[in-house]
Amino acid sequence: MRSTPTRLPAGVPAPWPQRWLARHRRGMDLLVVGLVLAYNQLVLPLAAFGSRSDFWMLQAASVCLCLAYPLRRRHPLAVFAVMVLAACVQPLISPHAAFLPADLMLLLIVRHLAATSRWTTSLPCAVVVIAWVPLACAPMIRTGEARLSLPGLLIVAVAWAWTWGVLARTRKNYVAALTESAEHSLREQEARHRADVLDERARIAREIHDGVGHVLTRLLLMVKALQVTHRDEPGVVADLATLDSDLDEALDSMRRSVHALSEEGEELATSLNLLGSRCGIDSVS
């Protein structure tokens, strides 16, 4: 099962820290693992009590627990299982090493699962870690190396890590929902604006056809009538023929303009209907 972290929609810039961590996440993983392993080296010789075999077995368990963490994005549940298994092996190696600094990586994997997976997946994993805490601390409490308050503090830390991840996931989902709602509103406004443009084009085409077209047609009919009544006057006939040609050309130009507006209106209506279907708006006739 591969984790699917929630992302912001395209076109929405993420905050600067989030962008920087996204670009350097591999380096940050290695830095965290290196720091934990370095601190773990200071405690490991004391936990092994001078036993070389215990030291190297604990070292192997700690390295396995830490190095599995950077692989969590591809195989989160498998990495979690490996880390828990490595943590459970520690008390079997040495009761004094039931809890090591490397085990803090379990808090990080719990937080990661809560931030990238549903609670039905992350909560059982957190419960597993919580159940591991008293089992790991029991040998140290029996030998007096730890107080009874230690398991309680660790359980609170696990619960806090899980809550932190859930809150981060909830915030990302909330921001994504708000952004999607804003984009939907913008698409709806654009669709309504195009509908207004389509209505305006249709109004202009009707006015040209009903107003200018009728005037030009009447003038053309009048010119043709004058050509008949003044056919015996060559000068007037020539002038009327020129006027007739100009009126024909103007009428044809007007018809082409109306036809162009109608075609553009049809194309706009088609695109508007497609956009409106995505936004949930009724089709424009």
mmCIF file of N, CA and C in Angstrom, residues 170-258:
data_model
loop_
_atom_site.group_PDB
_atom_site.id
_atom_site.type_symbol
_atom_site.label_atom_id
_atom_site.label_comp_id
_atom_site.label_asym_id
_atom_site.label_seq_id
_atom_site.Cartn_x
_atom_site.Cartn_y
_atom_site.Cartn_z
ATOM 1 N N THR A 170 -6.083 16.922 8.121
ATOM 2 C CA THR A 170 -7.355 17.644 8.102
ATOM 3 C C THR A 170 -7.183 19.037 7.511
ATOM 4 N N ARG A 171 -6.095 19.709 7.885
ATOM 5 C CA ARG A 171 -5.851 21.049 7.355
ATOM 6 C C ARG A 171 -5.636 21.012 5.838
ATOM 7 N N LYS A 172 -4.861 20.051 5.345
ATOM 8 C CA LYS A 172 -4.633 19.947 3.905
ATOM 9 C C LYS A 172 -5.934 19.690 3.163
ATOM 10 N N ASN A 173 -6.760 18.796 3.706
ATOM 11 C CA ASN A 173 -8.040 18.517 3.052
ATOM 12 C C ASN A 173 -8.939 19.747 3.061
ATOM 13 N N TYR A 174 -8.902 20.511 4.154
ATOM 14 C CA TYR A 174 -9.736 21.704 4.262
ATOM 15 C C TYR A 174 -9.290 22.752 3.242
ATOM 16 N N VAL A 175 -7.987 22.965 3.146
ATOM 17 C CA VAL A 175 -7.462 23.937 2.177
ATOM 18 C C VAL A 175 -7.784 23.492 0.750
ATOM 19 N N ALA A 176 -7.647 22.190 0.479
ATOM 20 C CA ALA A 176 -7.962 21.680 -0.857
ATOM 21 C C ALA A 176 -9.441 21.872 -1.188
ATOM 22 N N ALA A 177 -10.315 21.659 -0.191
ATOM 23 C CA ALA A 177 -11.753 21.842 -0.417
ATOM 24 C C ALA A 177 -12.080 23.305 -0.682
ATOM 25 N N LEU A 178 -11.464 24.214 0.085
ATOM 26 C CA LEU A 178 -11.697 25.641 -0.142
ATOM 27 C C LEU A 178 -11.220 26.067 -1.525
ATOM 28 N N THR A 179 -10.059 25.561 -1.931
ATOM 29 C CA THR A 179 -9.520 25.923 -3.238
ATOM 30 C C THR A 179 -10.401 25.389 -4.359
ATOM 31 N N GLU A 180 -10.867 24.170 -4.212
ATOM 32 C CA GLU A 180 -11.748 23.597 -5.231
ATOM 33 C C GLU A 180 -13.054 24.373 -5.317
ATOM 34 N N SER A 181 -13.586 24.800 -4.153
ATOM 35 C CA SER A 181 -14.811 25.596 -4.159
ATOM 36 C C SER A 181 -14.594 26.937 -4.843
ATOM 37 N N ALA A 182 -13.445 27.566 -4.580
ATOM 38 C CA ALA A 182 -13.142 28.853 -5.227
ATOM 39 C C ALA A 182 -13.001 28.686 -6.736
ATOM 40 N N GLU A 183 -12.345 27.610 -7.176
ATOM 41 C CA GLU A 183 -12.202 27.368 -8.607
ATOM 42 C C GLU A 183 -13.556 27.105 -9.258
ATOM 43 N N HIS A 184 -14.425 26.408 -8.559
ATOM 44 C CA HIS A 184 -15.768 26.152 -9.091
ATOM 45 C C HIS A 184 -16.537 27.467 -9.238
ATOM 46 N N SER A 185 -16.405 28.361 -8.248
ATOM 47 C CA SER A 185 -17.083 29.658 -8.330
ATOM 48 C C SER A 185 -16.549 30.488 -9.486
ATOM 49 N N LEU A 186 -15.225 30.444 -9.696
ATOM 50 C CA LEU A 186 -14.641 31.183 -10.812
ATOM 51 C C LEU A 186 -15.130 30.641 -12.147
ATOM 52 N N ARG A 187 -15.207 29.313 -12.270
ATOM 53 C CA ARG A 187 -15.712 28.730 -13.518
ATOM 54 C C ARG A 187 -17.169 29.114 -13.753
ATOM 55 N N GLU A 188 -17.952 29.148 -12.686
ATOM 56 C CA GLU A 188 -19.361 29.530 -12.820
ATOM 57 C C GLU A 188 -19.488 30.993 -13.238
ATOM 58 N N GLN A 189 -18.666 31.877 -12.644
ATOM 59 C CA GLN A 189 -18.700 33.280 -13.040
ATOM 60 C C GLN A 189 -18.295 33.454 -14.505
ATOM 61 N N GLU A 190 -17.290 32.701 -14.922
ATOM 62 C CA GLU A 190 -16.866 32.773 -16.315
ATOM 63 C C GLU A 190 -17.978 32.315 -17.259
ATOM 64 N N ALA A 191 -18.672 31.261 -16.859
ATOM 65 C CA ALA A 191 -19.769 30.763 -17.689
ATOM 66 C C ALA A 191 -20.881 31.804 -17.800
ATOM 67 N N ARG A 192 -21.200 32.452 -16.687
ATOM 68 C CA ARG A 192 -22.252 33.464 -16.723
ATOM 69 C C ARG A 192 -21.808 34.687 -17.537
ATOM 70 N N HIS A 193 -20.530 35.034 -17.428
ATOM 71 C CA HIS A 193 -20.028 36.153 -18.219
ATOM 72 C C HIS A 193 -20.117 35.845 -19.714
ATOM 73 N N ARG A 194 -19.768 34.638 -20.101
ATOM 74 C CA ARG A 194 -19.865 34.268 -21.508
ATOM 75 C C ARG A 194 -21.318 34.233 -21.959
ATOM 76 N N ALA A 195 -22.227 33.863 -21.064
ATOM 77 C CA ALA A 195 -23.646 33.886 -21.416
ATOM 78 C C ALA A 195 -24.103 35.318 -21.685
ATOM 79 N N ASP A 196 -23.620 36.258 -20.872
ATOM 80 C CA ASP A 196 -23.960 37.660 -21.116
ATOM 81 C C ASP A 196 -23.401 38.143 -22.457
ATOM 82 N N VAL A 197 -22.162 37.723 -22.770
ATOM 83 C CA VAL A 197 -21.573 38.094 -24.056
ATOM 84 C C VAL A 197 -22.393 37.515 -25.209
ATOM 85 N N LEU A 198 -22.831 36.270 -25.048
ATOM 86 C CA LEU A 198 -23.647 35.643 -26.092
ATOM 87 C C LEU A 198 -24.962 36.387 -26.288
ATOM 88 N N ASP A 199 -25.603 36.793 -25.208
ATOM 89 C CA ASP A 199 -26.849 37.549 -25.315
ATOM 90 C C ASP A 199 -26.608 38.897 -25.999
ATOM 91 N N GLU A 200 -25.502 39.555 -25.671
ATOM 92 C CA GLU A 200 -25.196 40.844 -26.274
ATOM 93 C C GLU A 200 -24.960 40.707 -27.777
ATOM 94 N N ARG A 201 -24.243 39.647 -28.180
ATOM 95 C CA ARG A 201 -24.018 39.428 -29.604
ATOM 96 C C ARG A 201 -25.347 39.166 -30.336
ATOM 97 N N ALA A 202 -26.200 38.386 -29.703
ATOM 98 C CA ALA A 202 -27.498 38.104 -30.334
ATOM 99 C C ALA A 202 -28.326 39.386 -30.453
ATOM 100 N N ARG A 203 -28.269 40.243 -29.438
ATOM 101 C CA ARG A 203 -29.023 41.507 -29.494
ATOM 102 C C ARG A 203 -28.501 42.407 -30.617
ATOM 103 N N ILE A 204 -27.161 42.493 -30.726
ATOM 104 C CA ILE A 204 -26.569 43.321 -31.775
ATOM 105 C C ILE A 204 -26.964 42.792 -33.156
ATOM 106 N N ALA A 205 -26.911 41.470 -33.333
ATOM 107 C CA ALA A 205 -27.283 40.880 -34.629
ATOM 108 C C ALA A 205 -28.744 41.165 -34.960
ATOM 109 N N ARG A 206 -29.642 41.090 -33.965
ATOM 110 C CA ARG A 206 -31.062 41.377 -34.215
ATOM 111 C C ARG A 206 -31.266 42.842 -34.586
ATOM 112 N N GLU A 207 -30.556 43.746 -33.870
ATOM 113 C CA GLU A 207 -30.714 45.170 -34.168
ATOM 114 C C GLU A 207 -30.217 45.502 -35.573
ATOM 115 N N ILE A 208 -29.089 44.909 -35.950
ATOM 116 C CA ILE A 208 -28.583 45.159 -37.299
ATOM 117 C C ILE A 208 -29.553 44.630 -38.348
ATOM 118 N N HIS A 209 -30.062 43.434 -38.107
ATOM 119 C CA HIS A 209 -30.962 42.818 -39.090
ATOM 120 C C HIS A 209 -32.301 43.552 -39.155
ATOM 121 N N ASP A 210 -32.855 43.867 -37.986
ATOM 122 C CA ASP A 210 -34.185 44.477 -37.967
ATOM 123 C C ASP A 210 -34.144 45.971 -38.291
ATOM 124 N N GLY A 211 -33.059 46.627 -37.881
ATOM 125 C CA GLY A 211 -33.006 48.071 -38.097
ATOM 126 C C GLY A 211 -32.325 48.438 -39.396
ATOM 127 N N VAL A 212 -31.012 48.245 -39.461
ATOM 128 C CA VAL A 212 -30.245 48.648 -40.641
ATOM 129 C C VAL A 212 -30.670 47.849 -41.868
ATOM 130 N N GLY A 213 -30.908 46.572 -41.690
ATOM 131 C CA GLY A 213 -31.277 45.740 -42.834
ATOM 132 C C GLY A 213 -32.562 46.195 -43.493
ATOM 133 N N HIS A 214 -33.572 46.530 -42.679
ATOM 134 C CA HIS A 214 -34.843 46.964 -43.247
ATOM 135 C C HIS A 214 -34.700 48.317 -43.946
ATOM 136 N N VAL A 215 -33.908 49.215 -43.357
ATOM 137 C CA VAL A 215 -33.704 50.528 -43.981
ATOM 138 C C VAL A 215 -33.016 50.375 -45.335
ATOM 139 N N LEU A 216 -31.960 49.568 -45.379
ATOM 140 C CA LEU A 216 -31.250 49.365 -46.641
ATOM 141 C C LEU A 216 -32.143 48.714 -47.686
ATOM 142 N N THR A 217 -33.002 47.803 -47.250
ATOM 143 C CA THR A 217 -33.897 47.138 -48.197
ATOM 144 C C THR A 217 -34.906 48.121 -48.784
ATOM 145 N N ARG A 218 -35.451 48.989 -47.929
ATOM 146 C CA ARG A 218 -36.401 49.991 -48.429
ATOM 147 C C ARG A 218 -35.727 50.947 -49.419
ATOM 148 N N LEU A 219 -34.515 51.393 -49.062
ATOM 149 C CA LEU A 219 -33.788 52.288 -49.965
ATOM 150 C C LEU A 219 -33.503 51.621 -51.305
ATOM 151 N N LEU A 220 -33.139 50.337 -51.249
ATOM 152 C CA LEU A 220 -32.851 49.619 -52.494
ATOM 153 C C LEU A 220 -34.098 49.507 -53.366
ATOM 154 N N LEU A 221 -35.255 49.249 -52.754
ATOM 155 C CA LEU A 221 -36.504 49.159 -53.502
ATOM 156 C C LEU A 221 -36.877 50.515 -54.098
ATOM 157 N N MET A 222 -36.627 51.573 -53.304
ATOM 158 C CA MET A 222 -36.920 52.907 -53.819
ATOM 159 C C MET A 222 -36.034 53.252 -55.009
ATOM 160 N N VAL A 223 -34.752 52.894 -54.953
ATOM 161 C CA VAL A 223 -33.835 53.170 -56.049
ATOM 162 C C VAL A 223 -34.261 52.408 -57.303
ATOM 163 N N LYS A 224 -34.666 51.164 -57.120
ATOM 164 C CA LYS A 224 -35.103 50.385 -58.282
ATOM 165 C C LYS A 224 -36.377 50.986 -58.892
ATOM 166 N N ALA A 225 -37.246 51.466 -58.002
ATOM 167 C CA ALA A 225 -38.456 52.121 -58.524
ATOM 168 C C ALA A 225 -38.109 53.401 -59.274
ATOM 169 N N LEU A 226 -37.157 54.185 -58.782
ATOM 170 C CA LEU A 226 -36.740 55.414 -59.465
ATOM 171 C C LEU A 226 -36.070 55.098 -60.796
ATOM 172 N N GLN A 227 -35.348 53.970 -60.835
ATOM 173 C CA GLN A 227 -34.717 53.586 -62.107
ATOM 174 C C GLN A 227 -35.763 53.319 -63.184
ATOM 175 N N VAL A 228 -36.908 52.785 -62.752
ATOM 176 C CA VAL A 228 -37.983 52.515 -63.714
ATOM 177 C C VAL A 228 -38.651 53.819 -64.156
ATOM 178 N N THR A 229 -38.924 54.704 -63.198
ATOM 179 C CA THR A 229 -39.625 55.944 -63.521
ATOM 180 C C THR A 229 -38.748 56.946 -64.281
ATOM 181 N N HIS A 230 -37.420 56.887 -64.125
ATOM 182 C CA HIS A 230 -36.516 57.821 -64.783
ATOM 183 C C HIS A 230 -35.637 57.115 -65.828
ATOM 184 N N ARG A 231 -36.172 56.095 -66.463
ATOM 185 C CA ARG A 231 -35.371 55.351 -67.427
ATOM 186 C C ARG A 231 -35.073 56.168 -68.686
ATOM 187 N N ASP A 232 -35.835 57.255 -68.902
ATOM 188 C CA ASP A 232 -35.581 58.096 -70.062
ATOM 189 C C ASP A 232 -34.527 59.165 -69.803
ATOM 190 N N GLU A 233 -34.008 59.241 -68.616
ATOM 191 C CA GLU A 233 -33.002 60.242 -68.260
ATOM 192 C C GLU A 233 -31.679 59.513 -68.009
ATOM 193 N N PRO A 234 -30.767 59.491 -68.978
ATOM 194 C CA PRO A 234 -29.523 58.710 -68.841
ATOM 195 C C PRO A 234 -28.673 59.130 -67.646
ATOM 196 N N GLY A 235 -28.559 60.419 -67.357
ATOM 197 C CA GLY A 235 -27.739 60.868 -66.229
ATOM 198 C C GLY A 235 -28.276 60.380 -64.905
ATOM 199 N N VAL A 236 -29.596 60.504 -64.748
ATOM 200 C CA VAL A 236 -30.212 60.045 -63.493
ATOM 201 C C VAL A 236 -30.112 58.529 -63.362
ATOM 202 N N VAL A 237 -30.290 57.809 -64.464
ATOM 203 C CA VAL A 237 -30.204 56.342 -64.445
ATOM 204 C C VAL A 237 -28.809 55.890 -64.028
ATOM 205 N N ALA A 238 -27.763 56.591 -64.536
ATOM 206 C CA ALA A 238 -26.389 56.220 -64.160
ATOM 207 C C ALA A 238 -26.152 56.434 -62.674
ATOM 208 N N ASP A 239 -26.658 57.591 -62.207
ATOM 209 C CA ASP A 239 -26.481 57.854 -60.771
ATOM 210 C C ASP A 239 -27.255 56.836 -59.927
ATOM 211 N N LEU A 240 -28.446 56.504 -60.357
ATOM 212 C CA LEU A 240 -29.247 55.517 -59.608
ATOM 213 C C LEU A 240 -28.607 54.128 -59.664
ATOM 214 N N ALA A 241 -27.959 53.799 -60.788
ATOM 215 C CA ALA A 241 -27.286 52.493 -60.896
ATOM 216 C C ALA A 241 -26.118 52.421 -59.920
ATOM 217 N N THR A 242 -25.387 53.548 -59.818
ATOM 218 C CA THR A 242 -24.280 53.579 -58.848
ATOM 219 C C THR A 242 -24.813 53.431 -57.427
ATOM 220 N N LEU A 243 -25.914 54.150 -57.122
ATOM 221 C CA LEU A 243 -26.515 54.058 -55.793
ATOM 222 C C LEU A 243 -27.049 52.659 -55.525
ATOM 223 N N ASP A 244 -27.619 52.060 -56.578
ATOM 224 C CA ASP A 244 -28.119 50.682 -56.439
ATOM 225 C C ASP A 244 -26.984 49.716 -56.107
ATOM 226 N N SER A 245 -25.837 49.880 -56.795
ATOM 227 C CA SER A 245 -24.691 49.003 -56.527
ATOM 228 C C SER A 245 -24.158 49.207 -55.107
ATOM 229 N N ASP A 246 -24.115 50.472 -54.681
ATOM 230 C CA ASP A 246 -23.619 50.750 -53.320
ATOM 231 C C ASP A 246 -24.554 50.160 -52.268
ATOM 232 N N LEU A 247 -25.846 50.286 -52.505
ATOM 233 C CA LEU A 247 -26.802 49.727 -51.546
ATOM 234 C C LEU A 247 -26.709 48.199 -51.513
ATOM 235 N N ASP A 248 -26.540 47.569 -52.681
ATOM 236 C CA ASP A 248 -26.367 46.103 -52.711
ATOM 237 C C ASP A 248 -25.126 45.691 -51.926
ATOM 238 N N GLU A 249 -24.047 46.439 -52.137
ATOM 239 C CA GLU A 249 -22.812 46.112 -51.419
ATOM 240 C C GLU A 249 -22.980 46.312 -49.911
ATOM 241 N N ALA A 250 -23.654 47.391 -49.509
ATOM 242 C CA ALA A 250 -23.890 47.628 -48.078
ATOM 243 C C ALA A 250 -24.780 46.553 -47.475
ATOM 244 N N LEU A 251 -25.796 46.135 -48.241
ATOM 245 C CA LEU A 251 -26.697 45.093 -47.737
ATOM 246 C C LEU A 251 -25.960 43.762 -47.596
ATOM 247 N N ASP A 252 -25.114 43.437 -48.596
ATOM 248 C CA ASP A 252 -24.325 42.207 -48.493
ATOM 249 C C ASP A 252 -23.356 42.264 -47.310
ATOM 250 N N SER A 253 -22.725 43.417 -47.087
ATOM 251 C CA SER A 253 -21.810 43.563 -45.956
ATOM 252 C C SER A 253 -22.547 43.401 -44.635
ATOM 253 N N MET A 254 -23.749 43.976 -44.565
ATOM 254 C CA MET A 254 -24.548 43.820 -43.356
ATOM 255 C C MET A 254 -24.911 42.364 -43.115
ATOM 256 N N ARG A 255 -25.275 41.645 -44.183
ATOM 257 C CA ARG A 255 -25.629 40.226 -44.038
ATOM 258 C C ARG A 255 -24.431 39.396 -43.584
ATOM 259 N N ARG A 256 -23.257 39.716 -44.139
ATOM 260 C CA ARG A 256 -22.053 38.995 -43.708
ATOM 261 C C ARG A 256 -21.762 39.257 -42.227
ATOM 262 N N SER A 257 -21.952 40.490 -41.788
ATOM 263 C CA SER A 257 -21.706 40.818 -40.373
ATOM 264 C C SER A 257 -22.670 40.069 -39.461
ATOM 265 N N VAL A 258 -23.953 40.054 -39.861
ATOM 266 C CA VAL A 258 -24.948 39.317 -39.064
ATOM 267 C C VAL A 258 -24.625 37.832 -39.048
#
